[in-house]
Amino acid sequence: MRGRIALQSTAREMVHERCPFSRSFGSADASSRRFLAVVIVDFAIRDPTELSEAADVKILSTVAEAQAKPRVKRRVLVPTMGALHKAHGELIRVAREAAGKDGEVAVSIFVNPLQFEPGSDYKRYPRPEKADEKFCRSAGVDLLFRPSADEVYENDRSTFVEETSLSSTLEGKSRPGHFRGVCTVVAKLFNILAPDAAVFGEKDFQQLAIIRRMVRDLNFDIDIIAVPIVREGDGLACSSRNQYLNPKERKRATVLHKALLAAKDAGKKSADDVVRIAQKVINGAPLARIDYIEVVDSETLKPIEIAGPSSVLLVAVFFGKTRLIDNLRLN
Ligand code: AMP
């Protein structure tokens, strides 16, 4: 069955895009196009293994496989925790561009126990394996690295990577140990997959700043590429955690982006004023409980008093048990 699906889609792709003959048949009538498809199917039947491999994502689950040599292609990595959505798709698209036509896009899916603080949602975090594979396949991912926790961490591990300045505020304050877990796993992924570049989203603004700092401080020879926040039609930033929201909470959660826009559009210079406006909008929404709202410098992440071109407004808000984050640059 698998072979047949791959066969059919390969035939379709070849007819529409990839087949060198398809251009010359571009204006042909329906019967000659059918003929083309039959010829291709006949060809595909002769060597199905080769064709289905070419169309498929290579799925690796062990460190040894991922580190196998030789490796010749430029590799761009998109680290994720899975439950892939539109925003991950955008990161993959940017990775593809950065990899170039001869390079490869690698996606890692790993729900990293080290970055979940005790009592948080590690166990219930969504893990839709088949859907994620399908997503990667249709996004044109070349390599999917999806190890188990036991594969990544030794029981007696005693080495961690910790950034100690940017990690102390915002998410770091609310989620102690979170960024130590993030830095440790990202450093490990960099060592295991040895990418030339890696793509991260600005939705996790602090995480991005910390990864850049780690790359600089530890001399990883890896370009870090940032992707702007991808939003749903109603402004809510895409997130795997949005699926925890019940319909009422989901509706209310749109207040996050509204609050950020209202605070920015008011044109206030004082950070306190900016925060107050955002607070007022969020507090006006039932079900919302603010964890933090802060204006900080986008590089140092230090609080600032007067909003300027490099300021960013960050929020973390609970809707029921679900904690969502968002941010907006104030320039
Ligand atoms: P996650 O799977 O949630 O760990 O996210 C994997 C990567 O996708 C991280 O670099 C996130 O910052 C990025 N990402 C997640 N949601 C968004 C979004 N709405 N816009 C941009 N990047 C995102």
mmCIF file of C-alpha atoms and ligand atoms in Angstrom:
data_model
loop_
_atom_site.group_PDB
_atom_site.id
_atom_site.type_symbol
_atom_site.label_atom_id
_atom_site.label_comp_id
_atom_site.label_asym_id
_atom_site.label_seq_id
_atom_site.Cartn_x
_atom_site.Cartn_y
_atom_site.Cartn_z
ATOM 1 C CA MET A 1 0.000 0.000 0.000
ATOM 2 C CA ARG A 2 2.784 2.348 0.988
ATOM 3 C CA GLY A 3 4.528 1.571 -2.263
ATOM 4 C CA ARG A 4 1.388 2.334 -4.209
ATOM 5 C CA ILE A 5 0.803 5.699 -2.600
ATOM 6 C CA ALA A 6 4.390 6.745 -3.175
ATOM 7 C CA LEU A 7 4.091 5.515 -6.715
ATOM 8 C CA GLN A 8 0.973 7.522 -7.446
ATOM 9 C CA SER A 9 2.227 10.746 -5.936
ATOM 10 C CA THR A 10 5.548 10.352 -7.668
ATOM 11 C CA ALA A 11 3.736 9.958 -10.959
ATOM 12 C CA ARG A 12 1.644 13.063 -10.221
ATOM 13 C CA GLU A 13 4.676 15.108 -9.245
ATOM 14 C CA MET A 14 6.506 14.014 -12.326
ATOM 15 C CA VAL A 15 3.599 14.954 -14.564
ATOM 16 C CA HIS A 16 3.144 18.366 -12.978
ATOM 17 C CA GLU A 17 6.579 19.430 -11.831
ATOM 18 C CA ARG A 18 9.564 17.234 -11.987
ATOM 19 C CA CYS A 19 9.385 15.158 -15.126
ATOM 20 C CA PRO A 20 11.738 16.594 -17.736
ATOM 21 C CA PHE A 21 9.211 15.590 -20.408
ATOM 22 C CA SER A 22 6.236 17.270 -18.782
ATOM 23 C CA ARG A 23 7.067 20.653 -20.254
ATOM 24 C CA SER A 24 6.934 19.340 -23.774
ATOM 25 C CA PHE A 25 3.601 17.724 -22.946
ATOM 26 C CA GLY A 26 2.397 20.905 -21.195
ATOM 27 C CA SER A 27 -0.055 21.856 -23.887
ATOM 28 C CA ALA A 28 -0.884 18.310 -24.924
ATOM 29 C CA ASP A 29 -4.454 17.093 -24.878
ATOM 30 C CA ALA A 30 -5.911 14.934 -22.106
ATOM 31 C CA SER A 31 -5.246 11.635 -23.836
ATOM 32 C CA SER A 32 -1.535 12.288 -24.353
ATOM 33 C CA ARG A 33 -1.240 13.396 -20.699
ATOM 34 C CA ARG A 34 -2.824 10.123 -19.647
ATOM 35 C CA PHE A 35 -0.286 8.348 -21.811
ATOM 36 C CA LEU A 36 2.532 10.166 -20.053
ATOM 37 C CA ALA A 37 1.237 9.043 -16.663
ATOM 38 C CA VAL A 38 0.999 5.428 -17.808
ATOM 39 C CA VAL A 39 4.550 5.493 -19.082
ATOM 40 C CA ILE A 40 5.781 6.903 -15.809
ATOM 41 C CA VAL A 41 3.860 4.384 -13.742
ATOM 42 C CA ASP A 42 5.343 1.587 -15.832
ATOM 43 C CA PHE A 43 8.812 3.052 -15.202
ATOM 44 C CA ALA A 44 8.102 3.425 -11.497
ATOM 45 C CA ILE A 45 6.997 -0.181 -11.202
ATOM 46 C CA ARG A 46 10.380 -1.280 -12.462
ATOM 47 C CA ASP A 47 12.185 0.357 -9.536
ATOM 48 C CA PRO A 48 9.722 1.206 -6.746
ATOM 49 C CA THR A 49 12.205 1.132 -3.874
ATOM 50 C CA GLU A 50 14.388 3.805 -5.329
ATOM 51 C CA LEU A 51 11.456 6.090 -6.091
ATOM 52 C CA SER A 52 9.718 5.759 -2.737
ATOM 53 C CA GLU A 53 13.005 6.445 -0.935
ATOM 54 C CA ALA A 54 13.546 9.561 -2.977
ATOM 55 C CA ALA A 55 10.107 10.883 -2.035
ATOM 56 C CA ASP A 56 10.317 9.894 1.604
ATOM 57 C CA VAL A 57 11.713 11.437 4.772
ATOM 58 C CA LYS A 58 14.630 9.579 6.267
ATOM 59 C CA ILE A 59 13.639 8.884 9.877
ATOM 60 C CA LEU A 60 16.448 8.367 12.380
ATOM 61 C CA SER A 61 15.976 7.492 16.024
ATOM 62 C CA THR A 62 19.489 6.824 17.291
ATOM 63 C CA VAL A 63 22.452 9.090 17.878
ATOM 64 C CA ALA A 64 24.736 6.624 16.083
ATOM 65 C CA GLU A 65 22.615 6.795 12.905
ATOM 66 C CA ALA A 66 22.472 10.576 13.076
ATOM 67 C CA GLN A 67 26.249 10.859 13.462
ATOM 68 C CA ALA A 68 27.039 8.376 10.682
ATOM 69 C CA LYS A 69 29.713 9.624 8.279
ATOM 70 C CA PRO A 70 30.323 10.753 5.623
ATOM 71 C CA ARG A 71 28.138 13.804 5.447
ATOM 72 C CA VAL A 72 28.554 16.039 2.474
ATOM 73 C CA LYS A 73 25.422 18.142 2.106
ATOM 74 C CA ARG A 74 24.866 21.532 3.710
ATOM 75 C CA ARG A 75 22.428 20.815 6.534
ATOM 76 C CA VAL A 76 19.903 23.197 8.082
ATOM 77 C CA LEU A 77 18.248 22.048 11.293
ATOM 78 C CA VAL A 78 14.812 22.929 12.664
ATOM 79 C CA PRO A 79 14.627 21.767 16.311
ATOM 80 C CA THR A 80 11.058 21.141 17.515
ATOM 81 C CA MET A 81 9.042 19.253 20.099
ATOM 82 C CA GLY A 82 6.647 17.970 17.441
ATOM 83 C CA ALA A 83 2.851 18.339 17.169
ATOM 84 C CA LEU A 84 3.834 20.241 14.052
ATOM 85 C CA HIS A 85 1.721 23.163 12.865
ATOM 86 C CA LYS A 86 1.732 26.074 10.438
ATOM 87 C CA ALA A 87 4.563 27.903 12.213
ATOM 88 C CA HIS A 88 6.831 24.854 12.106
ATOM 89 C CA GLY A 89 5.969 24.696 8.397
ATOM 90 C CA GLU A 90 7.259 28.235 7.984
ATOM 91 C CA LEU A 91 10.493 27.380 9.827
ATOM 92 C CA ILE A 92 10.934 24.397 7.513
ATOM 93 C CA ARG A 93 10.310 26.606 4.457
ATOM 94 C CA VAL A 94 12.976 29.058 5.647
ATOM 95 C CA ALA A 95 15.329 26.141 6.346
ATOM 96 C CA ARG A 96 14.806 24.856 2.812
ATOM 97 C CA GLU A 97 15.713 28.265 1.401
ATOM 98 C CA ALA A 98 18.801 28.426 3.602
ATOM 99 C CA ALA A 99 19.858 24.888 2.668
ATOM 100 C CA GLY A 100 19.785 25.643 -1.050
ATOM 101 C CA LYS A 101 18.882 23.138 -3.701
ATOM 102 C CA ASP A 102 21.784 20.814 -2.932
ATOM 103 C CA GLY A 103 21.440 21.012 0.834
ATOM 104 C CA GLU A 104 19.228 19.110 3.231
ATOM 105 C CA VAL A 105 16.613 20.098 5.807
ATOM 106 C CA ALA A 106 16.701 18.189 9.073
ATOM 107 C CA VAL A 107 13.897 18.412 11.621
ATOM 108 C CA SER A 108 14.319 17.103 15.140
ATOM 109 C CA ILE A 109 11.329 16.129 17.236
ATOM 110 C CA PHE A 110 12.122 15.663 20.875
ATOM 111 C CA VAL A 111 9.935 16.428 23.875
ATOM 112 C CA ASN A 112 12.812 17.282 26.145
ATOM 113 C CA PRO A 113 12.138 16.208 29.747
ATOM 114 C CA LEU A 114 14.920 18.480 31.021
ATOM 115 C CA GLN A 115 13.125 21.677 30.044
ATOM 116 C CA PHE A 116 9.826 20.829 31.747
ATOM 117 C CA GLU A 117 9.703 21.931 35.344
ATOM 118 C CA PRO A 118 8.181 19.483 37.865
ATOM 119 C CA GLY A 119 4.396 19.362 37.688
ATOM 120 C CA SER A 120 4.230 20.857 34.194
ATOM 121 C CA ASP A 121 2.819 19.276 31.038
ATOM 122 C CA TYR A 122 5.657 16.900 30.047
ATOM 123 C CA LYS A 123 3.481 13.780 30.156
ATOM 124 C CA ARG A 124 0.477 15.239 28.387
ATOM 125 C CA TYR A 125 2.445 17.178 25.745
ATOM 126 C CA PRO A 126 0.987 16.028 22.377
ATOM 127 C CA ARG A 127 3.010 13.423 20.474
ATOM 128 C CA PRO A 128 1.136 12.742 17.196
ATOM 129 C CA GLU A 129 3.884 10.669 15.567
ATOM 130 C CA LYS A 130 2.128 9.647 12.361
ATOM 131 C CA ALA A 131 0.704 13.116 11.710
ATOM 132 C CA ASP A 132 4.157 14.625 12.262
ATOM 133 C CA GLU A 133 5.709 12.196 9.787
ATOM 134 C CA LYS A 134 3.074 13.111 7.224
ATOM 135 C CA PHE A 135 3.665 16.804 7.894
ATOM 136 C CA CYS A 136 7.415 16.398 7.333
ATOM 137 C CA ARG A 137 6.822 14.404 4.186
ATOM 138 C CA SER A 138 4.583 17.017 2.619
ATOM 139 C CA ALA A 139 6.840 19.869 3.775
ATOM 140 C CA GLY A 140 9.743 18.279 1.886
ATOM 141 C CA VAL A 141 11.877 17.531 4.947
ATOM 142 C CA ASP A 142 14.858 15.318 4.118
ATOM 143 C CA LEU A 143 15.706 13.974 7.540
ATOM 144 C CA LEU A 144 13.665 13.548 10.699
ATOM 145 C CA PHE A 145 15.595 12.876 13.907
ATOM 146 C CA ARG A 146 13.204 11.566 16.547
ATOM 147 C CA PRO A 147 15.071 9.914 19.407
ATOM 148 C CA SER A 148 13.652 8.633 22.686
ATOM 149 C CA ALA A 149 14.574 10.308 25.978
ATOM 150 C CA ASP A 150 16.713 7.281 26.892
ATOM 151 C CA GLU A 151 18.634 7.655 23.656
ATOM 152 C CA VAL A 152 19.428 11.301 24.359
ATOM 153 C CA TYR A 153 20.166 11.167 28.097
ATOM 154 C CA GLU A 154 22.289 8.734 30.092
ATOM 155 C CA ASN A 155 20.861 7.850 33.494
ATOM 156 C CA ASP A 156 23.961 9.139 35.238
ATOM 157 C CA ARG A 157 24.370 12.311 33.144
ATOM 158 C CA SER A 158 26.290 14.994 34.956
ATOM 159 C CA THR A 159 27.048 17.612 32.305
ATOM 160 C CA PHE A 160 24.683 20.442 31.424
ATOM 161 C CA VAL A 161 24.829 23.666 29.444
ATOM 162 C CA GLU A 162 23.673 26.746 31.292
ATOM 163 C CA GLU A 163 23.456 30.334 30.136
ATOM 164 C CA THR A 164 23.515 32.451 33.248
ATOM 165 C CA SER A 165 22.567 36.020 32.304
ATOM 166 C CA LEU A 166 19.691 36.198 29.816
ATOM 167 C CA SER A 167 18.083 33.142 31.433
ATOM 168 C CA SER A 168 17.468 34.770 34.775
ATOM 169 C CA THR A 169 14.427 36.876 33.780
ATOM 170 C CA LEU A 170 10.970 36.410 32.226
ATOM 171 C CA GLU A 171 10.489 32.695 31.345
ATOM 172 C CA GLY A 172 13.575 31.812 33.365
ATOM 173 C CA LYS A 173 12.039 33.315 36.489
ATOM 174 C CA SER A 174 8.664 31.619 35.971
ATOM 175 C CA ARG A 175 10.138 28.283 34.881
ATOM 176 C CA PRO A 176 13.312 27.569 36.896
ATOM 177 C CA GLY A 177 15.679 25.207 35.080
ATOM 178 C CA HIS A 178 13.821 25.583 31.773
ATOM 179 C CA PHE A 179 16.630 27.243 29.823
ATOM 180 C CA ARG A 180 19.268 24.940 31.286
ATOM 181 C CA GLY A 181 17.220 22.114 29.750
ATOM 182 C CA VAL A 182 16.820 23.985 26.460
ATOM 183 C CA CYS A 183 20.533 24.862 26.148
ATOM 184 C CA THR A 184 21.606 21.351 27.072
ATOM 185 C CA VAL A 185 19.389 19.693 24.486
ATOM 186 C CA VAL A 186 20.096 22.230 21.729
ATOM 187 C CA ALA A 187 23.859 21.870 22.301
ATOM 188 C CA LYS A 188 23.453 18.087 22.108
ATOM 189 C CA LEU A 189 21.392 18.344 18.905
ATOM 190 C CA PHE A 190 24.069 20.607 17.422
ATOM 191 C CA ASN A 191 26.731 18.029 18.286
ATOM 192 C CA ILE A 192 24.691 15.074 17.062
ATOM 193 C CA LEU A 193 23.414 16.532 13.799
ATOM 194 C CA ALA A 194 26.238 19.004 13.096
ATOM 195 C CA PRO A 195 24.084 21.470 11.144
ATOM 196 C CA ASP A 196 25.541 24.409 9.230
ATOM 197 C CA ALA A 197 22.575 26.538 10.281
ATOM 198 C CA ALA A 198 19.597 26.190 12.601
ATOM 199 C CA VAL A 199 16.216 27.909 12.483
ATOM 200 C CA PHE A 200 14.316 29.198 15.537
ATOM 201 C CA GLY A 201 11.089 31.165 15.928
ATOM 202 C CA GLU A 202 10.757 34.642 17.428
ATOM 203 C CA LYS A 203 7.689 33.464 19.312
ATOM 204 C CA ASP A 204 10.149 32.087 21.887
ATOM 205 C CA PHE A 205 11.963 35.401 21.903
ATOM 206 C CA GLN A 206 14.022 34.785 25.019
ATOM 207 C CA GLN A 207 14.968 31.286 23.880
ATOM 208 C CA LEU A 208 16.268 32.689 20.592
ATOM 209 C CA ALA A 209 18.386 35.307 22.395
ATOM 210 C CA ILE A 210 19.799 32.631 24.708
ATOM 211 C CA ILE A 211 20.611 30.239 21.861
ATOM 212 C CA ARG A 212 22.437 33.034 20.040
ATOM 213 C CA ARG A 213 24.404 33.764 23.219
ATOM 214 C CA MET A 214 25.236 30.080 23.696
ATOM 215 C CA VAL A 215 26.403 29.767 20.080
ATOM 216 C CA ARG A 216 28.613 32.833 20.528
ATOM 217 C CA ASP A 217 30.013 31.853 23.916
ATOM 218 C CA LEU A 218 30.711 28.208 23.034
ATOM 219 C CA ASN A 219 31.909 28.883 19.464
ATOM 220 C CA PHE A 220 29.428 26.687 17.667
ATOM 221 C CA ASP A 221 30.084 27.242 13.962
ATOM 222 C CA ILE A 222 26.358 27.390 13.214
ATOM 223 C CA ASP A 223 24.309 30.256 11.763
ATOM 224 C CA ILE A 224 21.170 30.993 13.754
ATOM 225 C CA ILE A 225 18.259 32.068 11.589
ATOM 226 C CA ALA A 226 15.222 33.767 13.171
ATOM 227 C CA VAL A 227 11.670 33.490 11.838
ATOM 228 C CA PRO A 228 8.998 36.081 12.761
ATOM 229 C CA ILE A 229 5.944 34.939 14.714
ATOM 230 C CA VAL A 230 3.366 33.043 12.684
ATOM 231 C CA ARG A 231 -0.229 33.715 13.768
ATOM 232 C CA GLU A 232 -3.648 32.234 13.258
ATOM 233 C CA GLY A 233 -6.167 34.367 11.347
ATOM 234 C CA ASP A 234 -7.452 35.916 14.591
ATOM 235 C CA GLY A 235 -3.979 36.916 15.766
ATOM 236 C CA LEU A 236 -3.250 34.120 18.235
ATOM 237 C CA ALA A 237 0.348 32.966 17.834
ATOM 238 C CA CYS A 238 0.448 29.355 16.597
ATOM 239 C CA SER A 239 1.528 26.959 19.324
ATOM 240 C CA SER A 240 1.300 23.225 19.975
ATOM 241 C CA ARG A 241 -0.165 24.176 23.357
ATOM 242 C CA ASN A 242 -3.144 25.971 21.779
ATOM 243 C CA GLN A 243 -4.811 22.579 21.495
ATOM 244 C CA TYR A 244 -5.077 22.411 25.309
ATOM 245 C CA LEU A 245 -7.496 25.376 25.220
ATOM 246 C CA ASN A 246 -11.204 24.663 25.420
ATOM 247 C CA PRO A 247 -13.372 26.619 22.937
ATOM 248 C CA LYS A 248 -14.043 29.458 25.406
ATOM 249 C CA GLU A 249 -10.382 29.799 26.362
ATOM 250 C CA ARG A 250 -9.349 29.650 22.702
ATOM 251 C CA LYS A 251 -11.659 32.563 21.940
ATOM 252 C CA ARG A 252 -10.384 34.611 24.882
ATOM 253 C CA ALA A 253 -6.744 33.891 24.044
ATOM 254 C CA THR A 254 -6.939 36.311 21.118
ATOM 255 C CA VAL A 255 -6.662 39.055 23.740
ATOM 256 C CA LEU A 256 -2.896 38.487 23.899
ATOM 257 C CA HIS A 257 -2.177 39.868 20.465
ATOM 258 C CA LYS A 258 -4.812 42.591 20.903
ATOM 259 C CA ALA A 259 -3.114 43.731 24.112
ATOM 260 C CA LEU A 260 0.311 43.825 22.456
ATOM 261 C CA LEU A 261 -1.018 45.863 19.539
ATOM 262 C CA ALA A 262 -2.934 48.255 21.797
ATOM 263 C CA ALA A 263 0.166 48.838 23.929
ATOM 264 C CA LYS A 264 2.323 49.463 20.882
ATOM 265 C CA ASP A 265 -0.173 51.624 19.023
ATOM 266 C CA ALA A 266 -0.720 53.951 21.997
ATOM 267 C CA GLY A 267 2.753 55.315 21.207
ATOM 268 C CA LYS A 268 3.740 55.744 24.876
ATOM 269 C CA LYS A 269 7.424 56.076 25.657
ATOM 270 C CA SER A 270 7.327 55.085 29.303
ATOM 271 C CA ALA A 271 7.663 51.291 29.703
ATOM 272 C CA ASP A 272 5.313 51.470 32.713
ATOM 273 C CA ASP A 273 2.635 53.060 30.540
ATOM 274 C CA VAL A 274 3.117 50.437 27.825
ATOM 275 C CA VAL A 275 2.765 47.655 30.389
ATOM 276 C CA ARG A 276 -0.287 49.290 31.976
ATOM 277 C CA ILE A 277 -2.113 49.444 28.656
ATOM 278 C CA ALA A 278 -1.417 45.780 27.912
ATOM 279 C CA GLN A 279 -2.449 44.820 31.457
ATOM 280 C CA LYS A 280 -5.727 46.679 31.134
ATOM 281 C CA VAL A 281 -6.653 44.941 27.886
ATOM 282 C CA ILE A 282 -5.771 41.469 29.230
ATOM 283 C CA ASN A 283 -7.486 42.012 32.574
ATOM 284 C CA GLY A 284 -10.626 42.960 30.643
ATOM 285 C CA ALA A 285 -10.794 39.415 29.245
ATOM 286 C CA PRO A 286 -12.444 36.767 31.416
ATOM 287 C CA LEU A 287 -10.351 33.633 32.102
ATOM 288 C CA ALA A 288 -7.000 35.381 31.604
ATOM 289 C CA ARG A 289 -4.430 35.426 34.418
ATOM 290 C CA ILE A 290 -1.240 37.377 33.800
ATOM 291 C CA ASP A 291 2.065 35.746 34.688
ATOM 292 C CA TYR A 292 4.243 38.614 33.468
ATOM 293 C CA ILE A 293 4.203 41.604 31.117
ATOM 294 C CA GLU A 294 7.517 43.355 30.604
ATOM 295 C CA VAL A 295 9.282 45.739 28.277
ATOM 296 C CA VAL A 296 12.934 44.771 27.815
ATOM 297 C CA ASP A 297 15.856 45.467 25.530
ATOM 298 C CA SER A 298 15.742 42.925 22.702
ATOM 299 C CA GLU A 299 19.409 41.940 23.080
ATOM 300 C CA THR A 300 20.206 42.140 26.774
ATOM 301 C CA LEU A 301 16.625 41.289 27.857
ATOM 302 C CA LYS A 302 17.137 43.797 30.674
ATOM 303 C CA PRO A 303 14.084 45.834 31.751
ATOM 304 C CA ILE A 304 14.064 49.355 30.337
ATOM 305 C CA GLU A 305 12.263 52.489 31.450
ATOM 306 C CA ILE A 306 11.848 54.292 28.156
ATOM 307 C CA ALA A 307 10.706 52.293 25.145
ATOM 308 C CA GLY A 308 12.992 52.714 22.132
ATOM 309 C CA PRO A 309 13.686 51.121 18.761
ATOM 310 C CA SER A 310 15.235 48.002 20.287
ATOM 311 C CA SER A 311 12.492 47.394 22.866
ATOM 312 C CA VAL A 312 10.270 44.377 22.937
ATOM 313 C CA LEU A 313 7.104 43.785 24.928
ATOM 314 C CA LEU A 314 6.721 40.225 26.218
ATOM 315 C CA VAL A 315 3.741 38.577 27.881
ATOM 316 C CA ALA A 316 2.936 35.248 29.525
ATOM 317 C CA VAL A 317 -0.698 34.627 30.407
ATOM 318 C CA PHE A 318 -2.610 31.642 31.766
ATOM 319 C CA PHE A 319 -5.961 30.632 30.306
ATOM 320 C CA GLY A 320 -7.122 27.973 32.722
ATOM 321 C CA LYS A 321 -4.141 25.652 33.111
ATOM 322 C CA THR A 322 -2.624 26.607 29.779
ATOM 323 C CA ARG A 323 0.179 29.129 29.778
ATOM 324 C CA LEU A 324 0.704 31.059 26.539
ATOM 325 C CA ILE A 325 3.489 33.457 25.583
ATOM 326 C CA ASP A 326 3.658 36.171 22.964
ATOM 327 C CA ASN A 327 5.682 39.271 22.160
ATOM 328 C CA LEU A 328 5.886 42.309 19.923
ATOM 329 C CA ARG A 329 8.714 44.644 19.028
ATOM 330 C CA LEU A 330 7.884 48.235 19.884
ATOM 331 C CA ASN A 331 9.868 49.912 17.076
HETATM 332 P P1 AMP B 1 8.323 23.965 19.687
HETATM 333 O O1 AMP B 1 7.974 22.751 18.886
HETATM 334 O O2 AMP B 1 7.143 24.637 20.309
HETATM 335 O O3 AMP B 1 9.476 23.722 20.638
HETATM 336 O O4 AMP B 1 8.869 25.028 18.632
HETATM 337 C C1 AMP B 1 9.891 24.720 17.738
HETATM 338 C C2 AMP B 1 10.349 25.984 17.065
HETATM 339 O O5 AMP B 1 9.232 26.575 16.407
HETATM 340 C C3 AMP B 1 10.886 27.021 18.049
HETATM 341 O O6 AMP B 1 12.013 27.670 17.461
HETATM 342 C C4 AMP B 1 9.737 27.987 18.200
HETATM 343 O O7 AMP B 1 10.123 29.298 18.519
HETATM 344 C C5 AMP B 1 9.137 27.934 16.797
HETATM 345 N N1 AMP B 1 7.738 28.363 16.821
HETATM 346 C C6 AMP B 1 6.704 27.779 17.492
HETATM 347 N N2 AMP B 1 5.571 28.486 17.305
HETATM 348 C C7 AMP B 1 5.911 29.544 16.515
HETATM 349 C C8 AMP B 1 5.188 30.643 15.965
HETATM 350 N N3 AMP B 1 3.896 30.818 16.185
HETATM 351 N N4 AMP B 1 5.859 31.515 15.189
HETATM 352 C C9 AMP B 1 7.186 31.376 14.948
HETATM 353 N N5 AMP B 1 7.910 30.361 15.440
HETATM 354 C C10 AMP B 1 7.284 29.453 16.207
#
